[in-house]
């Protein structure tokens, strides 16, 4: 076990305490953990899951693994490739972090595990808690798609539907997290989750022969994939395993884009004052108005030389149809990055495709222009 550390004020807490946030400022934890170099040449002889990067992970020898990780990297254009994280055990990249949370909870032996989610993270935590034999309750917004709540309940988790926004759901879960004997499997507050999502970049590094693309493009709501990517890039660079670091390109929707607004205003944290009310969006998985790690997200993007891009609802619809025409059926949230950079030709980039379309279906058409998929040219 290592130690939790608050990035805002330096407060520390033993992992065994089950404290889910900093008791001083209420913010999310980081982890006092120093990764060791991963030897590229030894990887072909290792287990075919994310646990092959054992030197970089704060836990080892898991009993909860479902073979997660090692998802395919597929070219979409000469410049842009897609990493197919919708082929994970529960159909999203959230498995990368959930397996570490469940493994940590199994070792700590709490009375109960709780999580909050708009769908994918809750499904992942429920599945891995089932694997670990842990009782689990998942808080979800009342409007969560039925197919996703069915997935959660199929794994034996108790479902708590919360009226209101995604933020209201998080508040309900956090209220329950203070009960004795409770492990809060928060994909936002618990840094073990970020150390799981960083394996996304370790896999890119391995598959590209010890290098990374010029840009790593990720959808951002709470920023767990982006911050995991930043962790991995920092570790690889510190160990001399890569040369130039890629730019982190963060994607939000125009409907809900508080981080993009702060970034382009030059702010270090979310803007205060009279912000426009968020509009409904098809990309509900990244529709987060107040991400607790906002300051860390903004800093990571700036330090990488990256930027924030936003996409419209029509772009999301068109991108989902375009990918389906290429043989890849992904949920609307999962196509946001392709919608943002699919036309890039000036630098190499990788986008994640996360969340199977089978769990949400096609986004409703907004008019004739959105009703027909783009017919791509075959990959050469």
Coordinates of C-alpha atoms in Angstrom, one line a residue:
X1 CA 0.0 0.0 0.0
X2 CA 1.1 3.6 -0.7
X3 CA -0.2 6.9 0.7
X4 CA -2.8 9.3 -0.5
X5 CA -1.6 12.9 -0.9
X6 CA -3.7 16.0 -1.6
X7 CA -2.3 17.9 -4.6
X8 CA -3.8 21.2 -3.2
X9 CA -2.5 21.3 0.3
X10 CA -0.2 18.3 0.8
X11 CA -2.3 16.5 3.3
X12 CA -1.6 12.8 3.5
X13 CA -3.7 9.8 4.5
X14 CA -3.0 6.1 4.6
X15 CA -4.9 4.2 1.9
X16 CA -6.2 1.8 4.6
X17 CA -8.1 4.7 6.2
X18 CA -10.8 4.5 3.5
X19 CA -10.7 8.3 3.4
X20 CA -12.1 9.1 -0.1
X21 CA -11.1 12.8 -0.1
X22 CA -8.8 15.3 1.6
X23 CA -10.2 16.0 5.0
X24 CA -8.9 19.6 4.8
X25 CA -10.1 20.9 1.4
X26 CA -12.4 18.1 0.3
X27 CA -10.5 17.6 -2.9
X28 CA -9.5 14.4 -4.7
X29 CA -6.3 12.5 -3.8
X30 CA -3.1 11.9 -5.7
X31 CA -0.9 8.9 -4.9
X32 CA 2.6 8.8 -3.5
X33 CA 3.9 6.2 -6.0
X34 CA 7.0 6.1 -8.1
X35 CA 6.7 3.9 -11.2
X36 CA 9.7 1.9 -12.3
X37 CA 10.8 1.7 -16.0
X38 CA 8.9 -0.8 -18.0
X39 CA 11.3 -2.9 -20.2
X40 CA 9.9 -2.8 -23.7
X41 CA 11.8 -5.8 -24.9
X42 CA 10.3 -8.1 -22.2
X43 CA 6.7 -7.3 -22.9
X44 CA 6.0 -10.0 -25.5
X45 CA 6.6 -12.7 -22.9
X46 CA 4.2 -11.2 -20.4
X47 CA 0.5 -11.7 -19.6
X48 CA -1.7 -10.3 -22.4
X49 CA -3.5 -7.6 -20.3
X50 CA -2.8 -4.2 -18.8
X51 CA -1.0 -6.1 -15.9
X52 CA 2.0 -6.6 -18.2
X53 CA 3.1 -3.1 -17.2
X54 CA 3.6 -4.2 -13.6
X55 CA 6.5 -1.9 -12.9
X56 CA 4.2 1.1 -13.5
X57 CA 1.2 -0.1 -11.4
X58 CA 0.7 0.5 -7.6
X59 CA -0.9 -3.0 -7.2
X60 CA 0.3 -6.3 -8.5
X61 CA -0.8 -9.9 -8.9
X62 CA -4.6 -9.2 -9.1
X63 CA -7.3 -11.7 -8.4
X64 CA -9.9 -9.5 -10.0
X65 CA -8.6 -9.3 -13.5
X66 CA -11.0 -10.0 -16.5
X67 CA -8.2 -9.8 -19.0
X68 CA -8.7 -6.1 -19.5
X69 CA -6.4 -4.0 -21.8
X70 CA -4.4 -4.7 -24.9
X71 CA -7.1 -3.3 -27.1
X72 CA -6.5 -3.0 -30.9
X73 CA -5.0 0.0 -32.6
X74 CA -6.7 0.5 -36.0
X75 CA -5.9 3.1 -38.7
X76 CA -8.8 5.2 -39.8
X77 CA -6.9 7.6 -42.1
X78 CA -3.2 8.0 -42.9
X79 CA -2.9 10.3 -39.9
X80 CA -5.5 9.2 -37.4
X81 CA -5.8 5.8 -35.7
X82 CA -8.4 4.6 -33.2
X83 CA -7.8 2.5 -30.1
X84 CA -10.8 0.2 -29.7
X85 CA -11.5 0.4 -26.0
X86 CA -15.1 -0.6 -26.5
X87 CA -13.7 -4.1 -26.8
X88 CA -13.0 -4.1 -23.0
X89 CA -14.9 -6.6 -20.8
X90 CA -17.6 -4.1 -19.9
X91 CA -17.2 -2.1 -23.2
X92 CA -15.4 1.0 -22.1
X93 CA -12.0 2.3 -21.0
X94 CA -13.4 2.5 -17.4
X95 CA -12.3 -1.1 -16.9
X96 CA -8.7 0.1 -16.8
X97 CA -9.3 2.0 -13.6
X98 CA -12.2 -0.1 -12.2
X99 CA -10.0 -3.2 -11.9
X100 CA -7.5 -1.3 -9.7
X101 CA -10.3 0.1 -7.5
X102 CA -11.9 -3.4 -7.1
X103 CA -8.5 -5.0 -6.4
X104 CA -7.7 -2.3 -3.8
X105 CA -11.1 -2.7 -2.2
X106 CA -10.7 -6.5 -2.1
X107 CA -7.4 -6.1 -0.2
X108 CA -8.9 -3.6 2.2
X109 CA -12.0 -5.7 3.0
X110 CA -14.7 -3.0 3.4
X111 CA -18.3 -3.8 4.4
X112 CA -19.5 -2.2 1.1
X113 CA -18.4 -0.6 -2.1
X114 CA -20.3 2.4 -3.6
X115 CA -19.8 4.2 -6.9
X116 CA -21.5 6.9 -8.9
X117 CA -21.7 7.1 -12.7
X118 CA -23.7 8.1 -15.8
X119 CA -23.3 4.5 -17.0
X120 CA -19.9 3.1 -18.0
X121 CA -18.0 3.6 -14.8
X122 CA -20.8 2.1 -12.8
X123 CA -20.9 -0.9 -15.1
X124 CA -17.2 -1.4 -14.7
X125 CA -17.2 -1.1 -10.9
X126 CA -20.2 -3.4 -10.7
X127 CA -18.5 -6.0 -12.8
X128 CA -15.2 -6.0 -11.0
X129 CA -16.8 -6.0 -7.6
X130 CA -18.7 -9.1 -8.7
X131 CA -15.4 -10.6 -9.7
X132 CA -14.0 -9.7 -6.3
X133 CA -17.0 -10.9 -4.4
X134 CA -17.7 -7.5 -3.0
X135 CA -21.2 -6.0 -2.3
X136 CA -21.7 -2.9 -4.5
X137 CA -24.1 -0.1 -4.8
X138 CA -24.1 2.2 -7.9
X139 CA -25.7 5.7 -7.9
X140 CA -26.9 6.8 -11.4
X141 CA -28.9 9.7 -12.7
X142 CA -32.5 8.9 -13.2
X143 CA -32.2 9.4 -16.9
X144 CA -29.4 6.8 -17.4
X145 CA -30.2 4.6 -20.4
X146 CA -32.0 1.4 -19.5
X147 CA -29.4 -0.8 -21.3
X148 CA -26.7 0.6 -19.0
X149 CA -28.7 0.1 -15.8
X150 CA -29.5 -3.4 -16.9
X151 CA -25.7 -4.1 -17.3
X152 CA -25.1 -2.7 -13.7
X153 CA -27.8 -4.8 -12.2
X154 CA -26.8 -7.9 -14.1
X155 CA -23.5 -7.9 -12.2
X156 CA -25.5 -8.1 -8.9
X157 CA -25.0 -4.4 -7.9
X158 CA -27.7 -2.5 -6.1
X159 CA -28.9 0.5 -8.2
X160 CA -29.8 3.9 -6.6
X161 CA -31.4 6.2 -9.1
X162 CA -31.0 9.9 -8.3
X163 CA -33.2 12.7 -9.6
X164 CA -31.5 15.6 -11.3
X165 CA -28.1 16.0 -12.9
X166 CA -24.9 14.0 -12.9
X167 CA -23.6 16.3 -10.2
X168 CA -26.6 15.5 -8.0
X169 CA -25.8 11.8 -8.4
X170 CA -22.2 12.4 -7.3
X171 CA -23.4 14.4 -4.2
X172 CA -25.7 11.5 -3.2
X173 CA -22.9 9.0 -3.5
X174 CA -20.5 11.2 -1.5
X175 CA -23.0 11.5 1.3
X176 CA -23.1 7.8 1.6
X177 CA -19.3 7.5 1.3
X178 CA -18.9 8.8 4.8
X179 CA -20.6 5.8 6.4
X180 CA -18.2 3.6 8.4
X181 CA -16.8 0.6 6.5
X182 CA -17.6 2.1 3.1
X183 CA -15.1 2.1 0.2
X184 CA -16.0 4.8 -2.3
X185 CA -14.9 3.5 -5.7
X186 CA -14.8 7.0 -7.1
X187 CA -13.3 7.1 -10.6
X188 CA -12.8 10.9 -10.0
X189 CA -11.4 11.1 -6.4
X190 CA -9.4 7.9 -6.1
X191 CA -6.0 8.1 -7.8
X192 CA -5.8 4.3 -8.3
X193 CA -8.3 4.8 -11.1
X194 CA -5.9 7.2 -12.9
X195 CA -3.0 4.7 -12.5
X196 CA -5.3 2.2 -14.3
X197 CA -6.2 4.5 -17.1
X198 CA -2.6 5.4 -17.8
X199 CA -2.1 1.9 -19.3
X200 CA -4.0 3.3 -22.3
X201 CA -0.8 5.2 -23.2
X202 CA 1.6 2.4 -22.2
X203 CA -0.2 0.2 -24.7
X204 CA 0.2 2.9 -27.4
X205 CA 3.9 3.1 -26.6
X206 CA 4.3 -0.6 -26.9
X207 CA 2.2 -1.0 -30.1
X208 CA 4.1 1.9 -31.8
X209 CA 7.4 0.3 -31.0
X210 CA 8.5 2.5 -28.2
X211 CA 7.2 5.9 -29.4
X212 CA 3.9 7.8 -29.1
X213 CA 1.9 9.7 -31.7
X214 CA 2.2 13.5 -32.0
X215 CA -1.2 14.0 -30.4
X216 CA -3.2 11.9 -27.9
X217 CA -6.8 13.0 -28.3
X218 CA -9.2 12.2 -25.5
X219 CA -12.8 13.1 -24.5
X220 CA -12.9 15.1 -21.2
X221 CA -15.7 15.3 -18.6
X222 CA -14.0 14.4 -15.3
X223 CA -10.7 14.0 -17.1
X224 CA -9.8 10.5 -15.9
X225 CA -8.4 9.3 -19.2
X226 CA -6.6 12.5 -19.9
X227 CA -5.0 12.6 -16.4
X228 CA -4.0 8.9 -16.7
X229 CA -2.5 9.7 -20.1
X230 CA -0.5 12.6 -18.6
X231 CA 0.8 10.3 -15.8
X232 CA 2.0 7.7 -18.3
X233 CA 3.6 10.3 -20.6
X234 CA 5.4 11.8 -17.6
X235 CA 6.7 8.4 -16.5
X236 CA 7.9 7.4 -19.9
X237 CA 9.6 10.7 -20.4
X238 CA 11.3 10.6 -16.9
X239 CA 12.6 7.1 -17.6
X240 CA 14.0 8.1 -21.0
X241 CA 11.7 5.7 -22.8
X242 CA 10.3 8.4 -25.2
X243 CA 11.8 11.5 -26.8
X244 CA 9.2 14.2 -27.5
X245 CA 6.0 14.2 -25.5
X246 CA 2.7 14.2 -27.5
X247 CA 0.3 17.1 -27.2
X248 CA -2.8 16.3 -25.2
X249 CA -5.9 17.3 -27.1
X250 CA -9.0 17.5 -24.9
X251 CA -12.5 17.3 -26.5
X252 CA -15.7 18.6 -25.0
X253 CA -19.1 19.3 -26.5
X254 CA -20.3 22.8 -27.2
X255 CA -23.3 22.1 -25.0
X256 CA -21.2 21.4 -21.9
X257 CA -17.7 22.8 -22.1
X258 CA -16.6 24.4 -18.8
X259 CA -13.0 23.3 -19.2
X260 CA -12.7 24.4 -22.8
X261 CA -14.0 27.9 -21.8
X262 CA -11.5 28.2 -18.9
X263 CA -8.6 27.0 -21.1
X264 CA -9.3 29.5 -23.9
X265 CA -9.8 32.3 -21.3
X266 CA -6.3 31.5 -20.0
X267 CA -7.7 30.6 -16.5
X268 CA -6.1 28.1 -14.2
X269 CA -9.4 26.8 -12.9
X270 CA -13.1 26.9 -13.9
X271 CA -14.6 30.3 -14.6
X272 CA -16.8 31.8 -11.9
X273 CA -19.8 34.1 -12.4
X274 CA -22.8 33.8 -14.6
X275 CA -22.0 30.9 -16.9
X276 CA -24.4 29.9 -19.6
X277 CA -26.7 27.1 -18.6
X278 CA -25.6 23.7 -20.1
X279 CA -27.7 22.4 -23.0
X280 CA -28.7 18.8 -23.5
X281 CA -26.0 16.8 -25.2
X282 CA -25.8 13.3 -26.8
X283 CA -22.4 12.9 -25.2
X284 CA -23.8 12.5 -21.7
X285 CA -20.7 10.7 -20.5
X286 CA -18.6 13.9 -20.6
X287 CA -21.4 16.4 -19.6
X288 CA -19.7 17.4 -16.4
X289 CA -20.2 21.0 -15.2
X290 CA -17.8 21.0 -12.2
X291 CA -15.1 18.4 -12.6
X292 CA -13.2 18.1 -9.2
X293 CA -9.8 17.8 -11.0
X294 CA -10.3 20.8 -13.2
X295 CA -7.1 22.6 -12.2
X296 CA -5.1 19.4 -12.8
X297 CA -6.7 18.9 -16.2
X298 CA -6.1 22.4 -17.4
X299 CA -2.5 22.3 -16.3
X300 CA -1.8 18.9 -18.0
X301 CA -3.2 20.1 -21.3
X302 CA -1.1 23.4 -21.2
X303 CA 2.1 21.7 -20.1
X304 CA 1.8 19.2 -23.0
X305 CA 1.4 22.0 -25.6
X306 CA -2.1 20.8 -26.3
X307 CA -5.5 22.5 -26.5
X308 CA -9.2 22.0 -26.1
X309 CA -11.6 21.4 -29.0
X310 CA -15.4 21.4 -28.9
X311 CA -17.9 19.6 -31.1
X312 CA -21.6 20.2 -31.9
X313 CA -24.4 17.7 -31.6
X314 CA -24.6 17.5 -35.4
X315 CA -20.9 16.6 -35.5
X316 CA -21.5 13.8 -33.0
X317 CA -24.3 12.4 -35.0
X318 CA -22.3 12.5 -38.2
X319 CA -19.2 11.0 -36.6
X320 CA -21.2 8.1 -35.1
X321 CA -22.6 7.3 -38.6
X322 CA -19.3 7.7 -40.2
X323 CA -17.6 5.3 -37.9
X324 CA -20.4 2.8 -38.2
X325 CA -19.9 2.9 -42.0
X326 CA -16.3 2.0 -41.3
X327 CA -17.4 -1.0 -39.3
X328 CA -17.2 0.5 -35.8
X329 CA -20.4 1.1 -33.8
X330 CA -19.7 3.3 -30.8
X331 CA -21.9 5.3 -28.5
X332 CA -22.2 9.1 -29.0
X333 CA -19.9 10.0 -26.2
X334 CA -17.3 7.7 -27.6
X335 CA -17.2 9.3 -31.0
X336 CA -16.5 12.9 -29.8
X337 CA -12.7 12.7 -30.5
X338 CA -13.3 11.4 -34.0
X339 CA -15.8 14.2 -34.6
X340 CA -13.1 16.7 -33.5
X341 CA -10.0 15.5 -35.4
X342 CA -11.2 13.0 -38.1
X343 CA -10.1 15.4 -40.8
X344 CA -6.6 15.9 -39.5
X345 CA -3.8 15.4 -42.0
X346 CA -0.9 17.4 -40.5
X347 CA 0.1 15.2 -37.6
X348 CA -0.3 11.7 -36.3
X349 CA -3.0 11.2 -33.7
X350 CA -4.8 8.5 -31.8
X351 CA -8.4 8.7 -30.6
X352 CA -10.2 6.3 -28.2
X353 CA -13.4 4.6 -29.3
X354 CA -15.1 3.8 -26.1
X355 CA -18.6 2.6 -25.2
X356 CA -20.4 0.2 -27.6
X357 CA -23.2 1.6 -29.6
X358 CA -25.3 -1.4 -28.6
X359 CA -25.7 0.1 -25.1
X360 CA -27.2 3.4 -26.4
X361 CA -28.2 2.9 -30.1
X362 CA -27.8 5.5 -32.8
X363 CA -28.1 9.2 -31.9
X364 CA -31.4 10.6 -33.2
X365 CA -31.1 12.4 -36.5
X366 CA -31.5 16.1 -36.5
X367 CA -32.3 16.5 -40.2
X368 CA -31.5 15.2 -43.6
X369 CA -27.8 16.1 -43.4
X370 CA -27.4 13.9 -40.3
X371 CA -29.4 11.0 -41.6
X372 CA -26.9 9.5 -44.1
X373 CA -23.5 8.1 -43.1
X374 CA -20.4 9.3 -44.8
X375 CA -19.1 6.6 -47.1
X376 CA -15.3 6.4 -46.4
X377 CA -12.7 5.2 -48.8
X378 CA -11.2 1.8 -47.9
X379 CA -8.1 1.9 -45.8
X380 CA -5.0 1.6 -48.1

